[in-house]
mmCIF file of C-alpha atoms in Angstrom:
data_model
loop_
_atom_site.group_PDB
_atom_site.id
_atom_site.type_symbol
_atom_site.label_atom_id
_atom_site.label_comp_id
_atom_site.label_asym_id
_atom_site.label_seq_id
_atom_site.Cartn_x
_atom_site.Cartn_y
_atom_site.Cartn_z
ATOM 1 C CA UNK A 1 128.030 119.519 57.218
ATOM 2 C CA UNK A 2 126.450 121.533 59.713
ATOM 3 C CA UNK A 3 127.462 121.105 63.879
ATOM 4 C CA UNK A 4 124.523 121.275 65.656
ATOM 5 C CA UNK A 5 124.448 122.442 69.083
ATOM 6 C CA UNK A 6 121.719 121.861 71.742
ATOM 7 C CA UNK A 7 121.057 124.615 73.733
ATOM 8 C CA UNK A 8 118.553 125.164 76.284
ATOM 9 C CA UNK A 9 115.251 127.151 74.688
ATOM 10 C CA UNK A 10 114.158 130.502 76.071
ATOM 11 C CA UNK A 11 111.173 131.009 77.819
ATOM 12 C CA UNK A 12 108.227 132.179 75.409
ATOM 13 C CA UNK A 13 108.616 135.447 74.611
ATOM 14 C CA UNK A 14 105.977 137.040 72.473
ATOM 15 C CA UNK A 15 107.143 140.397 70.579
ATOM 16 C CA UNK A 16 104.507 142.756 70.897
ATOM 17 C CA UNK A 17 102.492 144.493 67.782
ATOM 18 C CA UNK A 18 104.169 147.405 67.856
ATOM 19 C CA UNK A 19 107.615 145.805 67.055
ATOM 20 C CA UNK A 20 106.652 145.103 63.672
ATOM 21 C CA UNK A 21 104.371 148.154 62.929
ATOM 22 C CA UNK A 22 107.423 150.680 62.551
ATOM 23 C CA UNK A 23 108.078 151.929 59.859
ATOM 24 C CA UNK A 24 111.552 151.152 58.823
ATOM 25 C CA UNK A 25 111.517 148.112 57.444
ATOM 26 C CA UNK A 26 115.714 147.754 57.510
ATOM 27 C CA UNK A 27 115.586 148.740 60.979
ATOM 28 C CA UNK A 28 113.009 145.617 62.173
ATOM 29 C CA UNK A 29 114.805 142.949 60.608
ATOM 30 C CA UNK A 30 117.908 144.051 62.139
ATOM 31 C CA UNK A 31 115.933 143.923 65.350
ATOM 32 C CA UNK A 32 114.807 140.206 64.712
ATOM 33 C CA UNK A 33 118.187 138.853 64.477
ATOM 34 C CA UNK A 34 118.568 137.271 68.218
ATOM 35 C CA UNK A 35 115.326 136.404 67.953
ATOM 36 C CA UNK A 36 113.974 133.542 69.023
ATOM 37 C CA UNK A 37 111.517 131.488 65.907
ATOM 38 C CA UNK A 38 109.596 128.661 67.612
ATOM 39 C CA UNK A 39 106.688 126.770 65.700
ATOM 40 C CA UNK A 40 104.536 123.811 67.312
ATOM 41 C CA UNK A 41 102.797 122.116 64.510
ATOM 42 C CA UNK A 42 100.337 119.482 64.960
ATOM 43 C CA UNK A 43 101.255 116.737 67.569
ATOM 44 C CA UNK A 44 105.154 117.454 67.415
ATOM 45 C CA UNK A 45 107.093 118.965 69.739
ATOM 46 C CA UNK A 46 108.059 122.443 69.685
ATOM 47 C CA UNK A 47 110.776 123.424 67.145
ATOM 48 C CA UNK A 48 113.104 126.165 66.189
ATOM 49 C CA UNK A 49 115.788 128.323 66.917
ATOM 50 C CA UNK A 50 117.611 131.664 66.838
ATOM 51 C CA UNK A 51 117.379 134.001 63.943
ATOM 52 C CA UNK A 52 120.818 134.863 62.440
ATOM 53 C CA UNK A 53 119.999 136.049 58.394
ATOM 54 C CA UNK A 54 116.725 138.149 57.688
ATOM 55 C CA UNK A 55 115.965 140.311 54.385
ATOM 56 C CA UNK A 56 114.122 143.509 54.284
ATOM 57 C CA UNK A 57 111.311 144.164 51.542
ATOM 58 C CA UNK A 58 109.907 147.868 51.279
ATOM 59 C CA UNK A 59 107.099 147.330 49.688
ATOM 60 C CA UNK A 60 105.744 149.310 46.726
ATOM 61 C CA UNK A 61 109.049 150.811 46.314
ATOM 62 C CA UNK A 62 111.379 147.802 46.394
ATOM 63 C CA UNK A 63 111.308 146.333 42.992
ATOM 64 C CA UNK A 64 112.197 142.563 44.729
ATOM 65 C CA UNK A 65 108.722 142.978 46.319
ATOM 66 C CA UNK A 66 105.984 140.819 45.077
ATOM 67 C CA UNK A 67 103.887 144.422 46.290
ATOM 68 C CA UNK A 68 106.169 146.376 44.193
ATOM 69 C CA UNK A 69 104.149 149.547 42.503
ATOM 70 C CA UNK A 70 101.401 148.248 45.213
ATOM 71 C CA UNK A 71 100.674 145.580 43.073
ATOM 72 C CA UNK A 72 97.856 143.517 44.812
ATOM 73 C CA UNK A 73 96.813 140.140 43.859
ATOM 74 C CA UNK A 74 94.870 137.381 45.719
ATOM 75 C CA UNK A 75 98.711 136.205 47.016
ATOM 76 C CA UNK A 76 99.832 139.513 48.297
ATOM 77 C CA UNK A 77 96.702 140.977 50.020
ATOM 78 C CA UNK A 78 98.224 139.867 53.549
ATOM 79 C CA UNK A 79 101.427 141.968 52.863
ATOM 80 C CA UNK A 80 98.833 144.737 52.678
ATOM 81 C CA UNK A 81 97.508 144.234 56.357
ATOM 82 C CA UNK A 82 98.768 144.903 59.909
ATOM 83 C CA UNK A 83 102.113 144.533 60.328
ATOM 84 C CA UNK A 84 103.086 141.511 62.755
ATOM 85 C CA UNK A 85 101.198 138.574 60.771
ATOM 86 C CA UNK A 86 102.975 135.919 58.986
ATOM 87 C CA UNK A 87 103.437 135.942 54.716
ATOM 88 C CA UNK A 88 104.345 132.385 53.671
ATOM 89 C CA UNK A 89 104.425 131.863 50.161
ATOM 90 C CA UNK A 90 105.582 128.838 47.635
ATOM 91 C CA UNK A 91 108.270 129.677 45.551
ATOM 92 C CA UNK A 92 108.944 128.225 42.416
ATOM 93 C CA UNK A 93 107.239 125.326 42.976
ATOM 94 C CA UNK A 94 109.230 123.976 45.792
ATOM 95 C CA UNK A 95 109.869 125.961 48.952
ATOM 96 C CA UNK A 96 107.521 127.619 51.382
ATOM 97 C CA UNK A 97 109.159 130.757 52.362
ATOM 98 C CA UNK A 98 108.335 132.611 55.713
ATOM 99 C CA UNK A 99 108.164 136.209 56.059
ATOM 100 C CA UNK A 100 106.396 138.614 59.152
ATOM 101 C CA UNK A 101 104.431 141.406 57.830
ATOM 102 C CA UNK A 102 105.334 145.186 59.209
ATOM 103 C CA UNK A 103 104.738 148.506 58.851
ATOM 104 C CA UNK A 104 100.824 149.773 58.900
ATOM 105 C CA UNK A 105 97.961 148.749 56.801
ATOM 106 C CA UNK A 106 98.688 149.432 53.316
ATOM 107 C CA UNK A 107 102.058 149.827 53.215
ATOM 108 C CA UNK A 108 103.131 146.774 52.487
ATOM 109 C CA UNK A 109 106.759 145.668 53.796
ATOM 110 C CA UNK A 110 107.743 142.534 55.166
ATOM 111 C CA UNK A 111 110.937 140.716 55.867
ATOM 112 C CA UNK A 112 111.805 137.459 55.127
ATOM 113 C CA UNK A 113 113.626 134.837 57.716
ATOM 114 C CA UNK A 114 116.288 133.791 55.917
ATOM 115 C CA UNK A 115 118.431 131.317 58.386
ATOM 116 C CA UNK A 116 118.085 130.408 62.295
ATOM 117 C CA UNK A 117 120.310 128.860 64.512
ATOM 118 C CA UNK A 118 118.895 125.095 65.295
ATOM 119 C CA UNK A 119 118.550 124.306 68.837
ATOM 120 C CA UNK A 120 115.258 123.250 69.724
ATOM 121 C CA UNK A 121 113.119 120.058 68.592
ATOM 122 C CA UNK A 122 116.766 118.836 66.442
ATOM 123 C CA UNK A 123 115.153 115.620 65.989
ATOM 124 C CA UNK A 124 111.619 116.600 64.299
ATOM 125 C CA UNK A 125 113.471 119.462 62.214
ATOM 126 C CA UNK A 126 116.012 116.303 60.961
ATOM 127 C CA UNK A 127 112.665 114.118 60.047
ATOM 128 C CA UNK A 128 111.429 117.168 58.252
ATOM 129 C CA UNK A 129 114.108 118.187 56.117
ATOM 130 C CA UNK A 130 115.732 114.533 56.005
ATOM 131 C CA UNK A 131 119.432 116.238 55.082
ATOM 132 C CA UNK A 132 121.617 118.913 56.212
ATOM 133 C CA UNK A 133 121.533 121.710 55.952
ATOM 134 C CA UNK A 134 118.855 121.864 58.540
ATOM 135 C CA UNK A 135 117.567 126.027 58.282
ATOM 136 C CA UNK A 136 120.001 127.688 56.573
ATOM 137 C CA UNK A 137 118.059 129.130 53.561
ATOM 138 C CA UNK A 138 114.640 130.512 53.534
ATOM 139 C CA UNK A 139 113.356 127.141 52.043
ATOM 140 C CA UNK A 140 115.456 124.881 54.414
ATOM 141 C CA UNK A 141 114.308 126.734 57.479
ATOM 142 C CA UNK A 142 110.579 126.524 56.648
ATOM 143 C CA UNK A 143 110.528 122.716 55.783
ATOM 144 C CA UNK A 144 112.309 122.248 59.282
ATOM 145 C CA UNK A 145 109.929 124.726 61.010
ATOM 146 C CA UNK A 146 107.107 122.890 59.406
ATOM 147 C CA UNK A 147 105.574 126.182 57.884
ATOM 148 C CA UNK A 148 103.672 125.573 54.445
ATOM 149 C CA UNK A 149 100.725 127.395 53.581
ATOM 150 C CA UNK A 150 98.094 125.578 55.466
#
């Protein structure tokens, strides 16, 4: 079972553009662990947490991509845009899984948030996700985040 810890939130910290339009893909989701995740959906409150897992995808070269050999379908056109927009997609029927877009247009990396640290809104991410664990796993975190895709 997971221990769950409340912990003051930060302030609201935007990351600017530029954070997520370098180029090495690695090197940006090393820089989002620490990070601070925080979605406000609807009428709840505010939830989210600390990023602590993230996975890097490089794009046409990485054959995990879903851009690999800058393959472009109606699903992965937004991995092909400005880095520092959100890719959620719905795998295998059953999770919505959250990734940020980086790099430049065209080159189409992203990386995906894999796990956060819970500490803010505890109560709407347990009504979400109705079991533990609360946002470890890509699919876990989302539910609990309230991220589908719209």
């Amino acid at each position: 079972m997971e221990t769950l810890v409340h912990t003051p939130s930060p302030p609201p910290l935007t990351l600017p553009l530029s954070f997520y339009q370098g180029e090495d893909v690695v090197a940006i989701a090393k820089a989002l662990l620490g990070k601070w995740l925080l979605t406000r959906i609807g009428d709840d409150p505010v939830t989210g947490g600390m990023i602590i897992e993230t996975e890097a995808y490089a794009g046409a070269e990485d054959r995990a991509s879903h851009a690999y050999n800058n393959r472009r379908t109606a699903r992965t056109e937004t991995l092909f845009g400005e880095g520092g927009v959100s890719y959620i997609y719905f795998c295998y029927g059953m999770h919505h899984l959250f990734n940020v877009v980086t790099h430049r247009k065209e080159t189409p990396h992203a990386v995906l948030i894999r796990s956060l640290h819970p500490t803010t809104g505890l109560k709407t991410m347990q009504r979400r996700r109705r079991k533990e664990p609360l946002t470890k796993g890509p699919g876990n975190l989302s539910q609990a985040l309230g991220l589908t895709l719209i």
